[in-house]
PDB file of C-alpha atoms in Angstrom:
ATOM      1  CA  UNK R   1     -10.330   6.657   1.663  1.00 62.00           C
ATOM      2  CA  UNK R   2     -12.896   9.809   0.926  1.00 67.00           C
ATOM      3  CA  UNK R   3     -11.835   9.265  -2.991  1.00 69.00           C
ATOM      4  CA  UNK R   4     -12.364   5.609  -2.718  1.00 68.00           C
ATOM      5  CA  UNK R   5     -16.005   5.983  -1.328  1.00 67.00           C
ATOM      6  CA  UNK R   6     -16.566   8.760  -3.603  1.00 70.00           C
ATOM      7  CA  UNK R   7     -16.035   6.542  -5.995  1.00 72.00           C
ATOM      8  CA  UNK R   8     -17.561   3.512  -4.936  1.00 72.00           C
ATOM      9  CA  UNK R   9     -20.889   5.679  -4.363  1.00 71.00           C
ATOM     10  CA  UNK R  10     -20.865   6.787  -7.734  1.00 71.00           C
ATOM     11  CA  UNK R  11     -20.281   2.915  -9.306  1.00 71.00           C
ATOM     12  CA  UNK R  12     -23.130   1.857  -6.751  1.00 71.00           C
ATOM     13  CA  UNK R  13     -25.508   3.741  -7.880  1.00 70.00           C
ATOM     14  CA  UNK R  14     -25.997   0.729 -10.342  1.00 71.00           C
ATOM     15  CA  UNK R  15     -26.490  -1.693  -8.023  1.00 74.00           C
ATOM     16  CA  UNK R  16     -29.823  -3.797  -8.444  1.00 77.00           C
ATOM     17  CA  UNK R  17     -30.762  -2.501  -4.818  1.00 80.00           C
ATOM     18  CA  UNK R  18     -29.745  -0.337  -1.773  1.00 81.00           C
ATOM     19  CA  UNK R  19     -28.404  -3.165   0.333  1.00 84.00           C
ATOM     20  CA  UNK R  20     -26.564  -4.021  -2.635  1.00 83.00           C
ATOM     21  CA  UNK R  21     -24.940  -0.979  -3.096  1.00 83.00           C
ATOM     22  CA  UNK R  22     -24.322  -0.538   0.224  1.00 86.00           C
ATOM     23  CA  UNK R  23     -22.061  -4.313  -0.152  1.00 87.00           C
ATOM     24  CA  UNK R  24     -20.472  -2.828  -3.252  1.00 86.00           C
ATOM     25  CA  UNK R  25     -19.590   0.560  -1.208  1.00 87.00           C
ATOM     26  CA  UNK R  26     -18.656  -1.752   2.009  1.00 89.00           C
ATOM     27  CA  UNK R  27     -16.398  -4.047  -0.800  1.00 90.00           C
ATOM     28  CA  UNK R  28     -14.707  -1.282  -1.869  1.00 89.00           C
ATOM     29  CA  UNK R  29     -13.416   0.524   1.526  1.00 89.00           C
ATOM     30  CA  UNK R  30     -12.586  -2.889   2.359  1.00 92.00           C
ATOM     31  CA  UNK R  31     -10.869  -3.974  -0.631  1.00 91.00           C
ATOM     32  CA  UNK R  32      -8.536  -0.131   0.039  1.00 90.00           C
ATOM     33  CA  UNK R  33      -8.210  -0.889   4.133  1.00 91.00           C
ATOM     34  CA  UNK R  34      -6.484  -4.248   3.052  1.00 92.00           C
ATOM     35  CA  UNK R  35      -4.661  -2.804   0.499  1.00 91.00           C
ATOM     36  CA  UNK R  36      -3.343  -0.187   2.780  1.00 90.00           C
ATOM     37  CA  UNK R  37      -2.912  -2.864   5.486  1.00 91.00           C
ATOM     38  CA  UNK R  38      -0.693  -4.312   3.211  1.00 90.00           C
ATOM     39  CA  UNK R  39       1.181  -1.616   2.758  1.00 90.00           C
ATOM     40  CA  UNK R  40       2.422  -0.729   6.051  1.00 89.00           C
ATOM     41  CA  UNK R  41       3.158  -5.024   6.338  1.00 89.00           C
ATOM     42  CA  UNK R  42       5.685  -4.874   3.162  1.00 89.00           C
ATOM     43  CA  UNK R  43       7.214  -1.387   4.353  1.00 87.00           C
ATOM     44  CA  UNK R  44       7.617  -2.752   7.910  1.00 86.00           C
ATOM     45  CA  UNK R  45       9.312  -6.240   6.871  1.00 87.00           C
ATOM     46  CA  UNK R  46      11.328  -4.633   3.925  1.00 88.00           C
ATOM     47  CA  UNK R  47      15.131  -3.204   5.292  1.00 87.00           C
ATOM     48  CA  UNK R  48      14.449   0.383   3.000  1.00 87.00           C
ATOM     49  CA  UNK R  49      12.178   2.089   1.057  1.00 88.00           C
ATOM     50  CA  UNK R  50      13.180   1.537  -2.764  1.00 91.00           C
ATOM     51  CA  UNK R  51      13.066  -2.216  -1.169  1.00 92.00           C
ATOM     52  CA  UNK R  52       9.327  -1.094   0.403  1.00 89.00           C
ATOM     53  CA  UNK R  53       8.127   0.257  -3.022  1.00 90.00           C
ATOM     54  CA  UNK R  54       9.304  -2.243  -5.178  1.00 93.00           C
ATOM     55  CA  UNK R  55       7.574  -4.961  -3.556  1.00 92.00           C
ATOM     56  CA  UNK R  56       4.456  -3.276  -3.365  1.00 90.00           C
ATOM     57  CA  UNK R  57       4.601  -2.446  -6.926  1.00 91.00           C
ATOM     58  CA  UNK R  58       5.011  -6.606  -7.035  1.00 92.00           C
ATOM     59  CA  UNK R  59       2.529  -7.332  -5.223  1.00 91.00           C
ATOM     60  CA  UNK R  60       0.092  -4.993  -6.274  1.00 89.00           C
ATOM     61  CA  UNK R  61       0.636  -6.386  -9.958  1.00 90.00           C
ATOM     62  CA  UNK R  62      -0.038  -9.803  -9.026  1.00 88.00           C
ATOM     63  CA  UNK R  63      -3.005  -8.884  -7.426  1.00 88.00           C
ATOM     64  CA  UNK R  64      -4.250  -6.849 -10.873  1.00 87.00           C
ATOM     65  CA  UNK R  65      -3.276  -9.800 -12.877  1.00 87.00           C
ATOM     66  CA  UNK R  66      -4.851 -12.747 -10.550  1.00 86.00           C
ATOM     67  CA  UNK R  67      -7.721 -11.196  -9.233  1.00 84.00           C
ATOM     68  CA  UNK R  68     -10.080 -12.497 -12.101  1.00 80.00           C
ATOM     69  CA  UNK R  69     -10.538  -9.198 -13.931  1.00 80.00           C
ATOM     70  CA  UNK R  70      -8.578 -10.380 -17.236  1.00 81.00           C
ATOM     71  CA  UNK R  71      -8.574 -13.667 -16.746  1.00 77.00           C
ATOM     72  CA  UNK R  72     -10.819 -16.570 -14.988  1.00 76.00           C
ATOM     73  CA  UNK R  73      -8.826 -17.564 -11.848  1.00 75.00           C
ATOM     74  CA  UNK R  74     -10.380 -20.830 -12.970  1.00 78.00           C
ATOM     75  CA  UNK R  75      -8.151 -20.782 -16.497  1.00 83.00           C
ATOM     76  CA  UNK R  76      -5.058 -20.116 -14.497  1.00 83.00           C
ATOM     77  CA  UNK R  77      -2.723 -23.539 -13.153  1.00 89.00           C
ATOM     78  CA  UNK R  78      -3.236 -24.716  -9.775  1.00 90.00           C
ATOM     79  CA  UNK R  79      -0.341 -23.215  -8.599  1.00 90.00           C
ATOM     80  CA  UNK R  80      -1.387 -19.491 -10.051  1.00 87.00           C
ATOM     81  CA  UNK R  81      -5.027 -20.127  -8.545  1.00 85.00           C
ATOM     82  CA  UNK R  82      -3.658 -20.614  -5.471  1.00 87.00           C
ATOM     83  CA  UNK R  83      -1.288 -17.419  -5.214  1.00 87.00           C
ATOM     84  CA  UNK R  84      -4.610 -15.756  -6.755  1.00 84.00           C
ATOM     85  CA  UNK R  85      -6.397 -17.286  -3.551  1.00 83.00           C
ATOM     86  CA  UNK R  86      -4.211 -15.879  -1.559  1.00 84.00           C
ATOM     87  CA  UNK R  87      -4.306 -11.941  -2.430  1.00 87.00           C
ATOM     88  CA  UNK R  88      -7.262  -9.657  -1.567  1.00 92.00           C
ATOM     89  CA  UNK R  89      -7.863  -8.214  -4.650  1.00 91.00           C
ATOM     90  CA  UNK R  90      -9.447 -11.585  -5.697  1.00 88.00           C
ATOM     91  CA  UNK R  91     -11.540 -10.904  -2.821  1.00 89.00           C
ATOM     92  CA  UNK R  92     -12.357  -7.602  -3.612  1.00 90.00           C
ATOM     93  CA  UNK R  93     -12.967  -7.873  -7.018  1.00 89.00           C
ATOM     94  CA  UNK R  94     -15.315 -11.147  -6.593  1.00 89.00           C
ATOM     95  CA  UNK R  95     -17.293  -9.010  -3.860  1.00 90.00           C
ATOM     96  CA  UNK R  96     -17.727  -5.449  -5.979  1.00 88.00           C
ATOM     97  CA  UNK R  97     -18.778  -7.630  -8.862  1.00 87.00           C
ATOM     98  CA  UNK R  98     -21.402  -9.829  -7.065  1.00 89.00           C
ATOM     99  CA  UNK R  99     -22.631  -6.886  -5.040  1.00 87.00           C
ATOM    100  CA  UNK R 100     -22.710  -4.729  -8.703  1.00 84.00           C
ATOM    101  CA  UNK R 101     -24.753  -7.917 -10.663  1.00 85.00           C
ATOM    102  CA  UNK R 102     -26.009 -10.142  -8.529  1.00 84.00           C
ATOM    103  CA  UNK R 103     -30.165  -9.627  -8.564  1.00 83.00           C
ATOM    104  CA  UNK R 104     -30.602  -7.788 -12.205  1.00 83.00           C
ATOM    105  CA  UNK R 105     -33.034  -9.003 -13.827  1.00 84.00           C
ATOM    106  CA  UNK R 106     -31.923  -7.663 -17.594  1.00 84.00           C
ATOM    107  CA  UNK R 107     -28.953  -6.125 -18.272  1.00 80.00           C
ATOM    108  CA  UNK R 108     -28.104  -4.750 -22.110  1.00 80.00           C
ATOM    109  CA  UNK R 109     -24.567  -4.241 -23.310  1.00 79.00           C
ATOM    110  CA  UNK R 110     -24.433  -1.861 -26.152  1.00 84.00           C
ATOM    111  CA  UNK R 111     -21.713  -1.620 -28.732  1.00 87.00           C
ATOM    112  CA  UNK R 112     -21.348   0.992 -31.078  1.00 86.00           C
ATOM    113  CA  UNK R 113     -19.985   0.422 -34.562  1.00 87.00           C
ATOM    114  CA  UNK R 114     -19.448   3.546 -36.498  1.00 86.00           C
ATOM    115  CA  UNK R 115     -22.599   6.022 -36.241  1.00 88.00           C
ATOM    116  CA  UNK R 116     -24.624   2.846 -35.406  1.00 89.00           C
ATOM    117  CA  UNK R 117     -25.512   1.158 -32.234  1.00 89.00           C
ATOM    118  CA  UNK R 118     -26.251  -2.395 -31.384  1.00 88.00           C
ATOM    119  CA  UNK R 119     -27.889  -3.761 -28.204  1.00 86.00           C
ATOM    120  CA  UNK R 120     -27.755  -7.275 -27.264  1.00 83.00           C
ATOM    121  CA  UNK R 121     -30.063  -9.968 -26.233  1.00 84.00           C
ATOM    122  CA  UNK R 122     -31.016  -9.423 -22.250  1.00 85.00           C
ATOM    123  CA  UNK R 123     -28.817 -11.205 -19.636  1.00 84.00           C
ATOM    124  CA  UNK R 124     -29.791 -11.796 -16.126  1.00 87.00           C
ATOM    125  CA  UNK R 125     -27.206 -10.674 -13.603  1.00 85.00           C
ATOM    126  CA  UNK R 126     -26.497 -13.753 -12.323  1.00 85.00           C
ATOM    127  CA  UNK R 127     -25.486 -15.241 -16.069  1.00 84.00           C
ATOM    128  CA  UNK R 128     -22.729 -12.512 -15.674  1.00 82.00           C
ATOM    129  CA  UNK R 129     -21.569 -13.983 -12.255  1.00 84.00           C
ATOM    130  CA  UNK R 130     -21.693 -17.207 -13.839  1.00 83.00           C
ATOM    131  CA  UNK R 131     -19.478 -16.123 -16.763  1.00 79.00           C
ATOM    132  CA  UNK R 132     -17.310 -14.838 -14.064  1.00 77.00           C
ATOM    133  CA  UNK R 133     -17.002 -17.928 -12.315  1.00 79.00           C
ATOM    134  CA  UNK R 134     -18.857 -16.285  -9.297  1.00 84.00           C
ATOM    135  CA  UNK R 135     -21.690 -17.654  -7.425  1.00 84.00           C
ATOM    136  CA  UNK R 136     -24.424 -15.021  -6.694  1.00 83.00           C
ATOM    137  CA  UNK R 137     -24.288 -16.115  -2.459  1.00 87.00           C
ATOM    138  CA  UNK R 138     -20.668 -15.516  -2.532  1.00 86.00           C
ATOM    139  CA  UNK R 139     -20.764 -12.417  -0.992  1.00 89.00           C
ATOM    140  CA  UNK R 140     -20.186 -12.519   2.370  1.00 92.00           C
ATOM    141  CA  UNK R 141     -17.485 -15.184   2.333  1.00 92.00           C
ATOM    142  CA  UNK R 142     -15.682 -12.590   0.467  1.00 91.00           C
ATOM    143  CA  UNK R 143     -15.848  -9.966   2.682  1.00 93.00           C
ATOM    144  CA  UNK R 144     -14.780 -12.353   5.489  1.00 95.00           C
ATOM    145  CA  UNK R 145     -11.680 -13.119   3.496  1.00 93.00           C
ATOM    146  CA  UNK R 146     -11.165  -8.941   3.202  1.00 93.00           C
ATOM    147  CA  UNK R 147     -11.353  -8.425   6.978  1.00 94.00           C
ATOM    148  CA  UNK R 148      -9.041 -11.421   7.648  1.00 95.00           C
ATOM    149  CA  UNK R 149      -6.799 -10.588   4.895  1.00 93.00           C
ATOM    150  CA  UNK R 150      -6.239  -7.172   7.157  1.00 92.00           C
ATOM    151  CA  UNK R 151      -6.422  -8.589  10.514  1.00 94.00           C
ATOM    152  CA  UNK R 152      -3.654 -10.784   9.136  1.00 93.00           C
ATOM    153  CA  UNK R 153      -1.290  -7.719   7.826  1.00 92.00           C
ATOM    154  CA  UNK R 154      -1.902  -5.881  11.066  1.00 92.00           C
ATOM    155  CA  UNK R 155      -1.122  -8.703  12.973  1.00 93.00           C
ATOM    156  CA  UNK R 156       2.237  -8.990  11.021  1.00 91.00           C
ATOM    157  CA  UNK R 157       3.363  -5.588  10.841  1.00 90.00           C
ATOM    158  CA  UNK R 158       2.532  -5.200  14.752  1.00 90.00           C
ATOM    159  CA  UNK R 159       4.391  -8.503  14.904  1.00 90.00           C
ATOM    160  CA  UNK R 160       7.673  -7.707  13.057  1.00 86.00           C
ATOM    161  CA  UNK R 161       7.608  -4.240  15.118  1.00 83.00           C
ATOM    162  CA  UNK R 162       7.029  -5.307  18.190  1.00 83.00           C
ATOM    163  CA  UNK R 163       9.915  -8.247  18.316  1.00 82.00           C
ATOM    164  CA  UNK R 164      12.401  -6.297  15.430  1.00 77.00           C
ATOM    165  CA  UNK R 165      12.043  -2.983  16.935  1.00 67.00           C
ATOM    166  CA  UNK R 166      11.031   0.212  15.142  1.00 58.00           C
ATOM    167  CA  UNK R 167      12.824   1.317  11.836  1.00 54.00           C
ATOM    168  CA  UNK R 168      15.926   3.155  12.083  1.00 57.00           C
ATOM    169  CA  UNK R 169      16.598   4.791   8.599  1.00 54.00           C
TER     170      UNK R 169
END
């Protein structure tokens, strides 16, 4: 958790404004709570360890590949978008990135092609979103989503423990 908001206070720092770096910093201890939440759900319903670590290796791969970072959720079938729907990274990743864009007024993106450099036109922030398939007022239905997303693991693991007893291996 202290490396994840180290980390998340160093990305901030390019937020638009304070109370948007504060989301992006509030996003990303989120984002590793539910992750870690998770977790202790797939290592309390799996019957061993290898079994524990596989399927968080799994699951943390679908949530890499459906969260909306290399592809549009939007591109995927209905079936995909609804597993993507369904894991917190696509959560996460739509709150860090609206917290991160949402209220710039120009942003630059700079490519460099040999020893020369080339800046393009100005975009607003919220053209990024939009490229996304965000919406700038998304925000806080995505951190909602995060602290159910945990509640719910919690709840599970707590579940499973409570009427299957507590591992024996």
């Amino acid at each position: 958790p202290v490396l994840t908001a180290g980390l998340a206070l160093a990305v901030a720092r390019g937020a638009p404004t304070a109370a948007a770096g504060l989301g992006f910093v509030a996003a990303a201890l989120q984002l590793h709570y539910a992750f870690a939440a998770l977790g202790r759900c797939l290592g309390a319903l799996a019957p061993s360890d290898s079994v524990a670590n596989a399927a968080a290796s799994l699951v943390l791969l679908f949530n890499l590949l459906l969260c909306g970072f290399f592809a549009d959720p939007d591109d995927l079938p209905a079936a995909w978008r609804r597993v993507a729907r369904a894991l917190p990274a696509a959560s996460g990743y739509e709150a860090l990135v609206v917290h991160e864009f949402s209220g710039i007024p120009e942003l630059y993106l700079t490519s460099k092609v040999g020893a020369q450099k080339y800046r393009s036109a100005p975009l607003a922030g919220d053209a990024v979103l939009r490229c996304f398939g965000f919406d700038p007022t998304a925000a806080p239905a995505a951190h909602l989503r995060l602290f159910l997303f945990a509640v719910a693991y919690e709840f599970l693991t707590c579940f499973v423990f409570f009427w299957f007893g507590f591992e024996s291996r």
